[in-house]
Amino acid sequence: IRLQPNPEDLRDTSGNAIAPVPVDPNPNNNSLSVFTTQTLLTLQGASYLHFKDLTFQYARRIMDLQTGTKNISLTNCIINYGSYGILATGADTGEITGCDFNNGVPMAMYWTDVKNSEAGAGNEPYPEVQSNALNAFSNLNIHHNTFRRSFDGISLKEGGVSNVTIRNNYFLQLKDAAINLSLDNSNVEIAYNLFWHHHSGISFFK
């Protein structure tokens, strides 16, 4: 485990030197997470489920919402995930509010550590070292959540996703994009969110 900061990331947007994070690079003094399950909960054809005040953790994928799953809501849940918090491969309609998504990516790990082969960093560990808090699906209301310590926050990369509202959320310390959007998405509202310490805030994909 290497906690030494990447020297390529020790400058701010103006080129000025910044202090390395963490200050103490000793692995014994930093928390580590070990995930022991591939998928904690797989839903297929499920409907009208409300998860409230629950903690989900110790899994590579917390939820996999597959074909036919609809009207799923999460309220005030803690989601500590390995690669994907909520992976939606066929869901429709839902609400996610008051939840805390945490991937636990250490502050010493940077975007250039895993996704910057052009800079001579060697073979990229992607996609093994990759994480995404939430794959959004159509007719979804996402509000008053916190997304932290991950690579990506919310992803709408898949074409055809529509009628999604992303309001009043906090996006903190994400190593890549806070929100990924596909140009094929439609009727997506992003408003009143706070973005802090990201590689990029909103990214667009064809």
PDB file of N, CA, C and O in Angstrom, residues 114-191:
ATOM      1  N   VAL A 114      -4.334   6.212 -11.319  1.00  0.00           N
ATOM      2  CA  VAL A 114      -5.047   5.092 -11.914  1.00  0.00           C
ATOM      3  C   VAL A 114      -5.546   5.344 -13.335  1.00  0.00           C
ATOM      4  O   VAL A 114      -5.916   4.407 -14.030  1.00  0.00           O
ATOM      5  N   LYS A 115      -5.558   6.584 -13.802  1.00  0.00           N
ATOM      6  CA  LYS A 115      -6.177   6.860 -15.099  1.00  0.00           C
ATOM      7  C   LYS A 115      -5.340   7.790 -15.966  1.00  0.00           C
ATOM      8  O   LYS A 115      -5.880   8.566 -16.749  1.00  0.00           O
ATOM      9  N   ASN A 116      -4.047   7.742 -15.835  1.00  0.00           N
ATOM     10  CA  ASN A 116      -3.231   8.708 -16.558  1.00  0.00           C
ATOM     11  C   ASN A 116      -2.050   8.041 -17.236  1.00  0.00           C
ATOM     12  O   ASN A 116      -0.908   8.440 -17.060  1.00  0.00           O
ATOM     13  N   SER A 117      -2.310   6.995 -18.038  1.00  0.00           N
ATOM     14  CA  SER A 117      -1.226   6.264 -18.684  1.00  0.00           C
ATOM     15  C   SER A 117      -0.465   7.135 -19.676  1.00  0.00           C
ATOM     16  O   SER A 117       0.714   6.893 -19.957  1.00  0.00           O
ATOM     17  N   GLU A 118      -1.115   8.186 -20.218  1.00  0.00           N
ATOM     18  CA  GLU A 118      -0.439   9.045 -21.181  1.00  0.00           C
ATOM     19  C   GLU A 118       0.742   9.778 -20.567  1.00  0.00           C
ATOM     20  O   GLU A 118       1.676  10.175 -21.249  1.00  0.00           O
ATOM     21  N   ALA A 119       0.725   9.940 -19.261  1.00  0.00           N
ATOM     22  CA  ALA A 119       1.794  10.680 -18.588  1.00  0.00           C
ATOM     23  C   ALA A 119       2.948   9.775 -18.196  1.00  0.00           C
ATOM     24  O   ALA A 119       3.835  10.185 -17.450  1.00  0.00           O
ATOM     25  N   GLY A 120       2.963   8.533 -18.687  1.00  0.00           N
ATOM     26  CA  GLY A 120       4.068   7.631 -18.395  1.00  0.00           C
ATOM     27  C   GLY A 120       3.929   6.899 -17.089  1.00  0.00           C
ATOM     28  O   GLY A 120       4.900   6.408 -16.528  1.00  0.00           O
ATOM     29  N   ALA A 121       2.698   6.799 -16.577  1.00  0.00           N
ATOM     30  CA  ALA A 121       2.486   6.128 -15.300  1.00  0.00           C
ATOM     31  C   ALA A 121       2.424   4.611 -15.442  1.00  0.00           C
ATOM     32  O   ALA A 121       2.292   3.906 -14.461  1.00  0.00           O
ATOM     33  N   GLY A 122       2.515   4.107 -16.675  1.00  0.00           N
ATOM     34  CA  GLY A 122       2.454   2.666 -16.881  1.00  0.00           C
ATOM     35  C   GLY A 122       1.034   2.211 -17.131  1.00  0.00           C
ATOM     36  O   GLY A 122       0.153   2.993 -17.455  1.00  0.00           O
ATOM     37  N   ASN A 123       0.803   0.908 -17.003  1.00  0.00           N
ATOM     38  CA  ASN A 123      -0.533   0.374 -17.239  1.00  0.00           C
ATOM     39  C   ASN A 123      -1.501   0.860 -16.171  1.00  0.00           C
ATOM     40  O   ASN A 123      -1.207   0.831 -14.978  1.00  0.00           O
ATOM     41  N   GLU A 124      -2.673   1.283 -16.614  1.00  0.00           N
ATOM     42  CA  GLU A 124      -3.672   1.763 -15.673  1.00  0.00           C
ATOM     43  C   GLU A 124      -4.329   0.601 -14.939  1.00  0.00           C
ATOM     44  O   GLU A 124      -4.645  -0.417 -15.538  1.00  0.00           O
ATOM     45  N   PRO A 125      -4.587   0.727 -13.628  1.00  0.00           N
ATOM     46  CA  PRO A 125      -5.318  -0.291 -12.908  1.00  0.00           C
ATOM     47  C   PRO A 125      -6.818  -0.249 -13.177  1.00  0.00           C
ATOM     48  O   PRO A 125      -7.551  -1.112 -12.731  1.00  0.00           O
ATOM     49  N   TYR A 126      -7.282   0.778 -13.897  1.00  0.00           N
ATOM     50  CA  TYR A 126      -8.705   0.853 -14.269  1.00  0.00           C
ATOM     51  C   TYR A 126      -9.072  -0.383 -15.097  1.00  0.00           C
ATOM     52  O   TYR A 126      -8.286  -0.799 -15.913  1.00  0.00           O
ATOM     53  N   PRO A 127     -10.248  -1.041 -14.944  1.00  0.00           N
ATOM     54  CA  PRO A 127     -11.343  -0.607 -14.094  1.00  0.00           C
ATOM     55  C   PRO A 127     -11.325  -1.190 -12.686  1.00  0.00           C
ATOM     56  O   PRO A 127     -12.258  -0.966 -11.929  1.00  0.00           O
ATOM     57  N   GLU A 128     -10.286  -1.982 -12.337  1.00  0.00           N
ATOM     58  CA  GLU A 128     -10.269  -2.564 -10.997  1.00  0.00           C
ATOM     59  C   GLU A 128     -10.271  -1.468  -9.932  1.00  0.00           C
ATOM     60  O   GLU A 128     -10.932  -1.585  -8.906  1.00  0.00           O
ATOM     61  N   VAL A 129      -9.493  -0.418 -10.154  1.00  0.00           N
ATOM     62  CA  VAL A 129      -9.506   0.707  -9.230  1.00  0.00           C
ATOM     63  C   VAL A 129     -10.423   1.767  -9.814  1.00  0.00           C
ATOM     64  O   VAL A 129      -9.997   2.667 -10.525  1.00  0.00           O
ATOM     65  N   GLN A 130     -11.684   1.607  -9.576  1.00  0.00           N
ATOM     66  CA  GLN A 130     -12.699   2.536 -10.068  1.00  0.00           C
ATOM     67  C   GLN A 130     -13.893   2.441  -9.144  1.00  0.00           C
ATOM     68  O   GLN A 130     -14.156   1.385  -8.562  1.00  0.00           O
ATOM     69  N   SER A 131     -14.610   3.520  -8.973  1.00  0.00           N
ATOM     70  CA  SER A 131     -15.786   3.482  -8.115  1.00  0.00           C
ATOM     71  C   SER A 131     -16.789   4.522  -8.567  1.00  0.00           C
ATOM     72  O   SER A 131     -16.437   5.568  -9.107  1.00  0.00           O
ATOM     73  N   ASN A 132     -18.040   4.211  -8.338  1.00  0.00           N
ATOM     74  CA  ASN A 132     -19.139   5.090  -8.710  1.00  0.00           C
ATOM     75  C   ASN A 132     -20.243   4.931  -7.671  1.00  0.00           C
ATOM     76  O   ASN A 132     -20.679   3.811  -7.393  1.00  0.00           O
ATOM     77  N   ALA A 133     -20.680   6.029  -7.097  1.00  0.00           N
ATOM     78  CA  ALA A 133     -21.664   5.941  -6.025  1.00  0.00           C
ATOM     79  C   ALA A 133     -23.037   5.519  -6.523  1.00  0.00           C
ATOM     80  O   ALA A 133     -23.690   4.663  -5.932  1.00  0.00           O
ATOM     81  N   LEU A 134     -23.479   6.115  -7.643  1.00  0.00           N
ATOM     82  CA  LEU A 134     -24.863   5.899  -8.062  1.00  0.00           C
ATOM     83  C   LEU A 134     -24.992   5.959  -9.573  1.00  0.00           C
ATOM     84  O   LEU A 134     -24.611   6.957 -10.195  1.00  0.00           O
ATOM     85  N   ASN A 135     -25.506   4.892 -10.163  1.00  0.00           N
ATOM     86  CA  ASN A 135     -25.900   4.895 -11.566  1.00  0.00           C
ATOM     87  C   ASN A 135     -27.368   5.318 -11.621  1.00  0.00           C
ATOM     88  O   ASN A 135     -28.251   4.549 -11.251  1.00  0.00           O
ATOM     89  N   ALA A 136     -27.601   6.518 -12.074  1.00  0.00           N
ATOM     90  CA  ALA A 136     -28.963   7.026 -12.086  1.00  0.00           C
ATOM     91  C   ALA A 136     -29.786   6.373 -13.185  1.00  0.00           C
ATOM     92  O   ALA A 136     -29.253   5.968 -14.219  1.00  0.00           O
ATOM     93  N   PHE A 137     -31.083   6.302 -12.953  1.00  0.00           N
ATOM     94  CA  PHE A 137     -32.010   5.739 -13.935  1.00  0.00           C
ATOM     95  C   PHE A 137     -33.167   6.711 -14.129  1.00  0.00           C
ATOM     96  O   PHE A 137     -33.293   7.712 -13.407  1.00  0.00           O
ATOM     97  N   SER A 138     -34.005   6.453 -15.097  1.00  0.00           N
ATOM     98  CA  SER A 138     -35.071   7.384 -15.458  1.00  0.00           C
ATOM     99  C   SER A 138     -36.085   7.560 -14.329  1.00  0.00           C
ATOM    100  O   SER A 138     -36.330   6.652 -13.531  1.00  0.00           O
ATOM    101  N   ASN A 139     -36.634   8.781 -14.272  1.00  0.00           N
ATOM    102  CA  ASN A 139     -37.678   9.132 -13.301  1.00  0.00           C
ATOM    103  C   ASN A 139     -37.173   8.983 -11.863  1.00  0.00           C
ATOM    104  O   ASN A 139     -37.825   8.364 -11.012  1.00  0.00           O
ATOM    105  N   LEU A 140     -36.001   9.558 -11.624  1.00  0.00           N
ATOM    106  CA  LEU A 140     -35.351   9.447 -10.319  1.00  0.00           C
ATOM    107  C   LEU A 140     -35.149  10.836  -9.713  1.00  0.00           C
ATOM    108  O   LEU A 140     -34.675  11.761 -10.379  1.00  0.00           O
ATOM    109  N   ASN A 141     -35.488  10.972  -8.441  1.00  0.00           N
ATOM    110  CA  ASN A 141     -35.295  12.215  -7.694  1.00  0.00           C
ATOM    111  C   ASN A 141     -34.181  11.997  -6.677  1.00  0.00           C
ATOM    112  O   ASN A 141     -34.320  11.179  -5.761  1.00  0.00           O
ATOM    113  N   ILE A 142     -33.077  12.724  -6.837  1.00  0.00           N
ATOM    114  CA  ILE A 142     -31.894  12.580  -5.975  1.00  0.00           C
ATOM    115  C   ILE A 142     -31.701  13.906  -5.244  1.00  0.00           C
ATOM    116  O   ILE A 142     -31.366  14.919  -5.857  1.00  0.00           O
ATOM    117  N   HIS A 143     -31.901  13.919  -3.935  1.00  0.00           N
ATOM    118  CA  HIS A 143     -31.810  15.197  -3.230  1.00  0.00           C
ATOM    119  C   HIS A 143     -31.363  15.021  -1.776  1.00  0.00           C
ATOM    120  O   HIS A 143     -31.622  14.000  -1.142  1.00  0.00           O
ATOM    121  N   HIS A 144     -30.641  16.031  -1.291  1.00  0.00           N
ATOM    122  CA  HIS A 144     -30.178  16.103   0.098  1.00  0.00           C
ATOM    123  C   HIS A 144     -29.335  14.893   0.507  1.00  0.00           C
ATOM    124  O   HIS A 144     -29.472  14.349   1.607  1.00  0.00           O
ATOM    125  N   ASN A 145     -28.449  14.453  -0.399  1.00  0.00           N
ATOM    126  CA  ASN A 145     -27.513  13.365  -0.113  1.00  0.00           C
ATOM    127  C   ASN A 145     -26.087  13.905  -0.048  1.00  0.00           C
ATOM    128  O   ASN A 145     -25.811  15.030  -0.477  1.00  0.00           O
ATOM    129  N   THR A 146     -25.183  13.082   0.462  1.00  0.00           N
ATOM    130  CA  THR A 146     -23.753  13.396   0.462  1.00  0.00           C
ATOM    131  C   THR A 146     -23.009  12.285  -0.262  1.00  0.00           C
ATOM    132  O   THR A 146     -23.190  11.100   0.048  1.00  0.00           O
ATOM    133  N   PHE A 147     -22.170  12.678  -1.225  1.00  0.00           N
ATOM    134  CA  PHE A 147     -21.331  11.739  -1.973  1.00  0.00           C
ATOM    135  C   PHE A 147     -19.880  12.098  -1.679  1.00  0.00           C
ATOM    136  O   PHE A 147     -19.450  13.218  -1.971  1.00  0.00           O
ATOM    137  N   ARG A 148     -19.120  11.156  -1.126  1.00  0.00           N
ATOM    138  CA  ARG A 148     -17.776  11.497  -0.674  1.00  0.00           C
ATOM    139  C   ARG A 148     -16.778  10.371  -0.948  1.00  0.00           C
ATOM    140  O   ARG A 148     -17.134   9.207  -1.078  1.00  0.00           O
ATOM    141  N   ARG A 149     -15.498  10.782  -1.043  1.00  0.00           N
ATOM    142  CA  ARG A 149     -14.353   9.857  -1.085  1.00  0.00           C
ATOM    143  C   ARG A 149     -14.534   8.731  -2.099  1.00  0.00           C
ATOM    144  O   ARG A 149     -14.383   7.546  -1.779  1.00  0.00           O
ATOM    145  N   SER A 150     -14.840   9.082  -3.351  1.00  0.00           N
ATOM    146  CA  SER A 150     -15.012   8.112  -4.418  1.00  0.00           C
ATOM    147  C   SER A 150     -14.275   8.626  -5.651  1.00  0.00           C
ATOM    148  O   SER A 150     -13.664   9.694  -5.617  1.00  0.00           O
ATOM    149  N   PHE A 151     -14.326   7.860  -6.742  1.00  0.00           N
ATOM    150  CA  PHE A 151     -13.844   8.399  -8.016  1.00  0.00           C
ATOM    151  C   PHE A 151     -14.974   9.190  -8.674  1.00  0.00           C
ATOM    152  O   PHE A 151     -14.852  10.372  -8.919  1.00  0.00           O
ATOM    153  N   ASP A 152     -16.096   8.546  -8.959  1.00  0.00           N
ATOM    154  CA  ASP A 152     -17.239   9.237  -9.541  1.00  0.00           C
ATOM    155  C   ASP A 152     -18.392   9.276  -8.546  1.00  0.00           C
ATOM    156  O   ASP A 152     -18.531   8.393  -7.699  1.00  0.00           O
ATOM    157  N   GLY A 153     -19.233  10.307  -8.688  1.00  0.00           N
ATOM    158  CA  GLY A 153     -20.399  10.428  -7.831  1.00  0.00           C
ATOM    159  C   GLY A 153     -21.621   9.806  -8.478  1.00  0.00           C
ATOM    160  O   GLY A 153     -21.920   8.641  -8.291  1.00  0.00           O
ATOM    161  N   ILE A 154     -22.338  10.611  -9.268  1.00  0.00           N
ATOM    162  CA  ILE A 154     -23.541  10.145  -9.962  1.00  0.00           C
ATOM    163  C   ILE A 154     -23.228  10.003 -11.440  1.00  0.00           C
ATOM    164  O   ILE A 154     -22.643  10.899 -12.049  1.00  0.00           O
ATOM    165  N   SER A 155     -23.633   8.891 -12.024  1.00  0.00           N
ATOM    166  CA  SER A 155     -23.372   8.645 -13.441  1.00  0.00           C
ATOM    167  C   SER A 155     -24.674   8.501 -14.209  1.00  0.00           C
ATOM    168  O   SER A 155     -25.557   7.738 -13.829  1.00  0.00           O
ATOM    169  N   LEU A 156     -24.789   9.283 -15.279  1.00  0.00           N
ATOM    170  CA  LEU A 156     -25.884   9.143 -16.236  1.00  0.00           C
ATOM    171  C   LEU A 156     -25.274   8.938 -17.612  1.00  0.00           C
ATOM    172  O   LEU A 156     -25.674   9.544 -18.594  1.00  0.00           O
ATOM    173  N   LYS A 157     -24.263   8.081 -17.684  1.00  0.00           N
ATOM    174  CA  LYS A 157     -23.559   7.855 -18.943  1.00  0.00           C
ATOM    175  C   LYS A 157     -24.409   7.118 -19.962  1.00  0.00           C
ATOM    176  O   LYS A 157     -24.237   7.279 -21.166  1.00  0.00           O
ATOM    177  N   GLU A 158     -25.314   6.268 -19.470  1.00  0.00           N
ATOM    178  CA  GLU A 158     -26.110   5.464 -20.386  1.00  0.00           C
ATOM    179  C   GLU A 158     -27.107   6.347 -21.129  1.00  0.00           C
ATOM    180  O   GLU A 158     -27.798   7.169 -20.539  1.00  0.00           O
ATOM    181  N   GLY A 159     -27.192   6.185 -22.431  1.00  0.00           N
ATOM    182  CA  GLY A 159     -28.132   6.955 -23.224  1.00  0.00           C
ATOM    183  C   GLY A 159     -29.569   6.589 -22.898  1.00  0.00           C
ATOM    184  O   GLY A 159     -29.862   5.473 -22.480  1.00  0.00           O
ATOM    185  N   GLY A 160     -30.461   7.545 -23.063  1.00  0.00           N
ATOM    186  CA  GLY A 160     -31.868   7.277 -22.855  1.00  0.00           C
ATOM    187  C   GLY A 160     -32.372   7.538 -21.451  1.00  0.00           C
ATOM    188  O   GLY A 160     -33.571   7.398 -21.192  1.00  0.00           O
ATOM    189  N   VAL A 161     -31.504   7.899 -20.515  1.00  0.00           N
ATOM    190  CA  VAL A 161     -31.958   8.212 -19.167  1.00  0.00           C
ATOM    191  C   VAL A 161     -32.622   9.588 -19.188  1.00  0.00           C
ATOM    192  O   VAL A 161     -32.083  10.547 -19.728  1.00  0.00           O
ATOM    193  N   SER A 162     -33.811   9.681 -18.600  1.00  0.00           N
ATOM    194  CA  SER A 162     -34.561  10.940 -18.654  1.00  0.00           C
ATOM    195  C   SER A 162     -35.293  11.194 -17.344  1.00  0.00           C
ATOM    196  O   SER A 162     -35.468  10.299 -16.516  1.00  0.00           O
ATOM    197  N   ASN A 163     -35.702  12.450 -17.188  1.00  0.00           N
ATOM    198  CA  ASN A 163     -36.509  12.864 -16.036  1.00  0.00           C
ATOM    199  C   ASN A 163     -35.798  12.574 -14.708  1.00  0.00           C
ATOM    200  O   ASN A 163     -36.309  11.850 -13.847  1.00  0.00           O
ATOM    201  N   VAL A 164     -34.608  13.142 -14.573  1.00  0.00           N
ATOM    202  CA  VAL A 164     -33.809  12.976 -13.356  1.00  0.00           C
ATOM    203  C   VAL A 164     -33.589  14.350 -12.722  1.00  0.00           C
ATOM    204  O   VAL A 164     -33.224  15.306 -13.407  1.00  0.00           O
ATOM    205  N   THR A 165     -33.809  14.438 -11.423  1.00  0.00           N
ATOM    206  CA  THR A 165     -33.592  15.669 -10.675  1.00  0.00           C
ATOM    207  C   THR A 165     -32.482  15.456  -9.664  1.00  0.00           C
ATOM    208  O   THR A 165     -32.542  14.512  -8.865  1.00  0.00           O
ATOM    209  N   ILE A 166     -31.459  16.311  -9.702  1.00  0.00           N
ATOM    210  CA  ILE A 166     -30.325  16.242  -8.780  1.00  0.00           C
ATOM    211  C   ILE A 166     -30.228  17.601  -8.089  1.00  0.00           C
ATOM    212  O   ILE A 166     -29.710  18.569  -8.638  1.00  0.00           O
ATOM    213  N   ARG A 167     -30.734  17.679  -6.868  1.00  0.00           N
ATOM    214  CA  ARG A 167     -30.830  18.964  -6.173  1.00  0.00           C
ATOM    215  C   ARG A 167     -30.371  18.838  -4.729  1.00  0.00           C
ATOM    216  O   ARG A 167     -30.593  17.827  -4.069  1.00  0.00           O
ATOM    217  N   ASN A 168     -29.724  19.919  -4.244  1.00  0.00           N
ATOM    218  CA  ASN A 168     -29.378  20.054  -2.821  1.00  0.00           C
ATOM    219  C   ASN A 168     -28.533  18.898  -2.293  1.00  0.00           C
ATOM    220  O   ASN A 168     -28.750  18.392  -1.193  1.00  0.00           O
ATOM    221  N   ASN A 169     -27.550  18.470  -3.086  1.00  0.00           N
ATOM    222  CA  ASN A 169     -26.630  17.416  -2.656  1.00  0.00           C
ATOM    223  C   ASN A 169     -25.245  17.991  -2.400  1.00  0.00           C
ATOM    224  O   ASN A 169     -24.888  19.049  -2.922  1.00  0.00           O
ATOM    225  N   TYR A 170     -24.449  17.266  -1.607  1.00  0.00           N
ATOM    226  CA  TYR A 170     -23.049  17.603  -1.371  1.00  0.00           C
ATOM    227  C   TYR A 170     -22.169  16.574  -2.084  1.00  0.00           C
ATOM    228  O   TYR A 170     -22.357  15.369  -1.908  1.00  0.00           O
ATOM    229  N   PHE A 171     -21.205  17.061  -2.860  1.00  0.00           N
ATOM    230  CA  PHE A 171     -20.227  16.207  -3.529  1.00  0.00           C
ATOM    231  C   PHE A 171     -18.854  16.600  -2.995  1.00  0.00           C
ATOM    232  O   PHE A 171     -18.358  17.698  -3.277  1.00  0.00           O
ATOM    233  N   LEU A 172     -18.217  15.709  -2.226  1.00  0.00           N
ATOM    234  CA  LEU A 172     -17.004  16.055  -1.498  1.00  0.00           C
ATOM    235  C   LEU A 172     -15.868  15.082  -1.805  1.00  0.00           C
ATOM    236  O   LEU A 172     -16.051  13.865  -1.743  1.00  0.00           O
ATOM    237  N   GLN A 173     -14.703  15.619  -2.143  1.00  0.00           N
ATOM    238  CA  GLN A 173     -13.472  14.842  -2.263  1.00  0.00           C
ATOM    239  C   GLN A 173     -13.624  13.659  -3.221  1.00  0.00           C
ATOM    240  O   GLN A 173     -13.316  12.521  -2.891  1.00  0.00           O
ATOM    241  N   LEU A 174     -14.080  13.947  -4.428  1.00  0.00           N
ATOM    242  CA  LEU A 174     -14.191  12.918  -5.458  1.00  0.00           C
ATOM    243  C   LEU A 174     -13.004  13.027  -6.400  1.00  0.00           C
ATOM    244  O   LEU A 174     -12.639  14.112  -6.838  1.00  0.00           O
ATOM    245  N   LYS A 175     -12.410  11.882  -6.728  1.00  0.00           N
ATOM    246  CA  LYS A 175     -11.169  11.874  -7.491  1.00  0.00           C
ATOM    247  C   LYS A 175     -11.367  12.064  -8.988  1.00  0.00           C
ATOM    248  O   LYS A 175     -10.408  12.311  -9.708  1.00  0.00           O
ATOM    249  N   ASP A 176     -12.612  11.906  -9.463  1.00  0.00           N
ATOM    250  CA  ASP A 176     -12.880  12.094 -10.884  1.00  0.00           C
ATOM    251  C   ASP A 176     -14.049  13.062 -11.016  1.00  0.00           C
ATOM    252  O   ASP A 176     -13.967  14.179 -10.540  1.00  0.00           O
ATOM    253  N   ALA A 177     -15.143  12.645 -11.632  1.00  0.00           N
ATOM    254  CA  ALA A 177     -16.252  13.556 -11.878  1.00  0.00           C
ATOM    255  C   ALA A 177     -17.339  13.410 -10.812  1.00  0.00           C
ATOM    256  O   ALA A 177     -17.697  12.296 -10.428  1.00  0.00           O
ATOM    257  N   ALA A 178     -17.879  14.532 -10.375  1.00  0.00           N
ATOM    258  CA  ALA A 178     -18.999  14.486  -9.445  1.00  0.00           C
ATOM    259  C   ALA A 178     -20.242  13.946 -10.144  1.00  0.00           C
ATOM    260  O   ALA A 178     -20.973  13.123  -9.595  1.00  0.00           O
ATOM    261  N   ILE A 179     -20.486  14.408 -11.387  1.00  0.00           N
ATOM    262  CA  ILE A 179     -21.638  13.955 -12.158  1.00  0.00           C
ATOM    263  C   ILE A 179     -21.198  13.693 -13.592  1.00  0.00           C
ATOM    264  O   ILE A 179     -20.572  14.549 -14.223  1.00  0.00           O
ATOM    265  N   ASN A 180     -21.507  12.512 -14.105  1.00  0.00           N
ATOM    266  CA  ASN A 180     -21.261  12.167 -15.505  1.00  0.00           C
ATOM    267  C   ASN A 180     -22.578  12.184 -16.261  1.00  0.00           C
ATOM    268  O   ASN A 180     -23.545  11.535 -15.851  1.00  0.00           O
ATOM    269  N   LEU A 181     -22.616  12.910 -17.380  1.00  0.00           N
ATOM    270  CA  LEU A 181     -23.831  13.003 -18.187  1.00  0.00           C
ATOM    271  C   LEU A 181     -23.558  12.533 -19.604  1.00  0.00           C
ATOM    272  O   LEU A 181     -22.508  12.821 -20.166  1.00  0.00           O
ATOM    273  N   SER A 182     -24.527  11.825 -20.171  1.00  0.00           N
ATOM    274  CA  SER A 182     -24.474  11.484 -21.587  1.00  0.00           C
ATOM    275  C   SER A 182     -25.253  12.528 -22.368  1.00  0.00           C
ATOM    276  O   SER A 182     -26.260  13.062 -21.894  1.00  0.00           O
ATOM    277  N   LEU A 183     -24.787  12.838 -23.572  1.00  0.00           N
ATOM    278  CA  LEU A 183     -25.491  13.796 -24.410  1.00  0.00           C
ATOM    279  C   LEU A 183     -26.837  13.251 -24.867  1.00  0.00           C
ATOM    280  O   LEU A 183     -27.670  13.995 -25.400  1.00  0.00           O
ATOM    281  N   ASP A 184     -27.069  11.945 -24.651  1.00  0.00           N
ATOM    282  CA  ASP A 184     -28.354  11.348 -25.003  1.00  0.00           C
ATOM    283  C   ASP A 184     -29.379  11.452 -23.875  1.00  0.00           C
ATOM    284  O   ASP A 184     -30.537  11.060 -24.049  1.00  0.00           O
ATOM    285  N   ASN A 185     -28.970  11.956 -22.705  1.00  0.00           N
ATOM    286  CA  ASN A 185     -29.916  12.136 -21.611  1.00  0.00           C
ATOM    287  C   ASN A 185     -30.888  13.264 -21.944  1.00  0.00           C
ATOM    288  O   ASN A 185     -30.581  14.139 -22.755  1.00  0.00           O
ATOM    289  N   SER A 186     -32.039  13.251 -21.305  1.00  0.00           N
ATOM    290  CA  SER A 186     -33.006  14.318 -21.531  1.00  0.00           C
ATOM    291  C   SER A 186     -33.726  14.673 -20.234  1.00  0.00           C
ATOM    292  O   SER A 186     -33.907  13.821 -19.352  1.00  0.00           O
ATOM    293  N   ASN A 187     -34.108  15.933 -20.135  1.00  0.00           N
ATOM    294  CA  ASN A 187     -34.857  16.441 -18.987  1.00  0.00           C
ATOM    295  C   ASN A 187     -34.153  16.105 -17.670  1.00  0.00           C
ATOM    296  O   ASN A 187     -34.719  15.474 -16.776  1.00  0.00           O
ATOM    297  N   VAL A 188     -32.909  16.548 -17.558  1.00  0.00           N
ATOM    298  CA  VAL A 188     -32.121  16.354 -16.339  1.00  0.00           C
ATOM    299  C   VAL A 188     -31.912  17.718 -15.687  1.00  0.00           C
ATOM    300  O   VAL A 188     -31.396  18.646 -16.311  1.00  0.00           O
ATOM    301  N   GLU A 189     -32.322  17.849 -14.442  1.00  0.00           N
ATOM    302  CA  GLU A 189     -32.155  19.101 -13.701  1.00  0.00           C
ATOM    303  C   GLU A 189     -31.081  18.929 -12.637  1.00  0.00           C
ATOM    304  O   GLU A 189     -31.147  18.008 -11.814  1.00  0.00           O
ATOM    305  N   ILE A 190     -30.094  19.818 -12.654  1.00  0.00           N
ATOM    306  CA  ILE A 190     -29.030  19.828 -11.649  1.00  0.00           C
ATOM    307  C   ILE A 190     -29.012  21.221 -11.026  1.00  0.00           C
ATOM    308  O   ILE A 190     -28.713  22.211 -11.710  1.00  0.00           O
ATOM    309  N   ALA A 191     -29.363  21.319  -9.750  1.00  0.00           N
ATOM    310  CA  ALA A 191     -29.506  22.636  -9.138  1.00  0.00           C
ATOM    311  C   ALA A 191     -29.210  22.593  -7.642  1.00  0.00           C
ATOM    312  O   ALA A 191     -29.479  21.590  -6.967  1.00  0.00           O
TER     313      ALA A 191
END
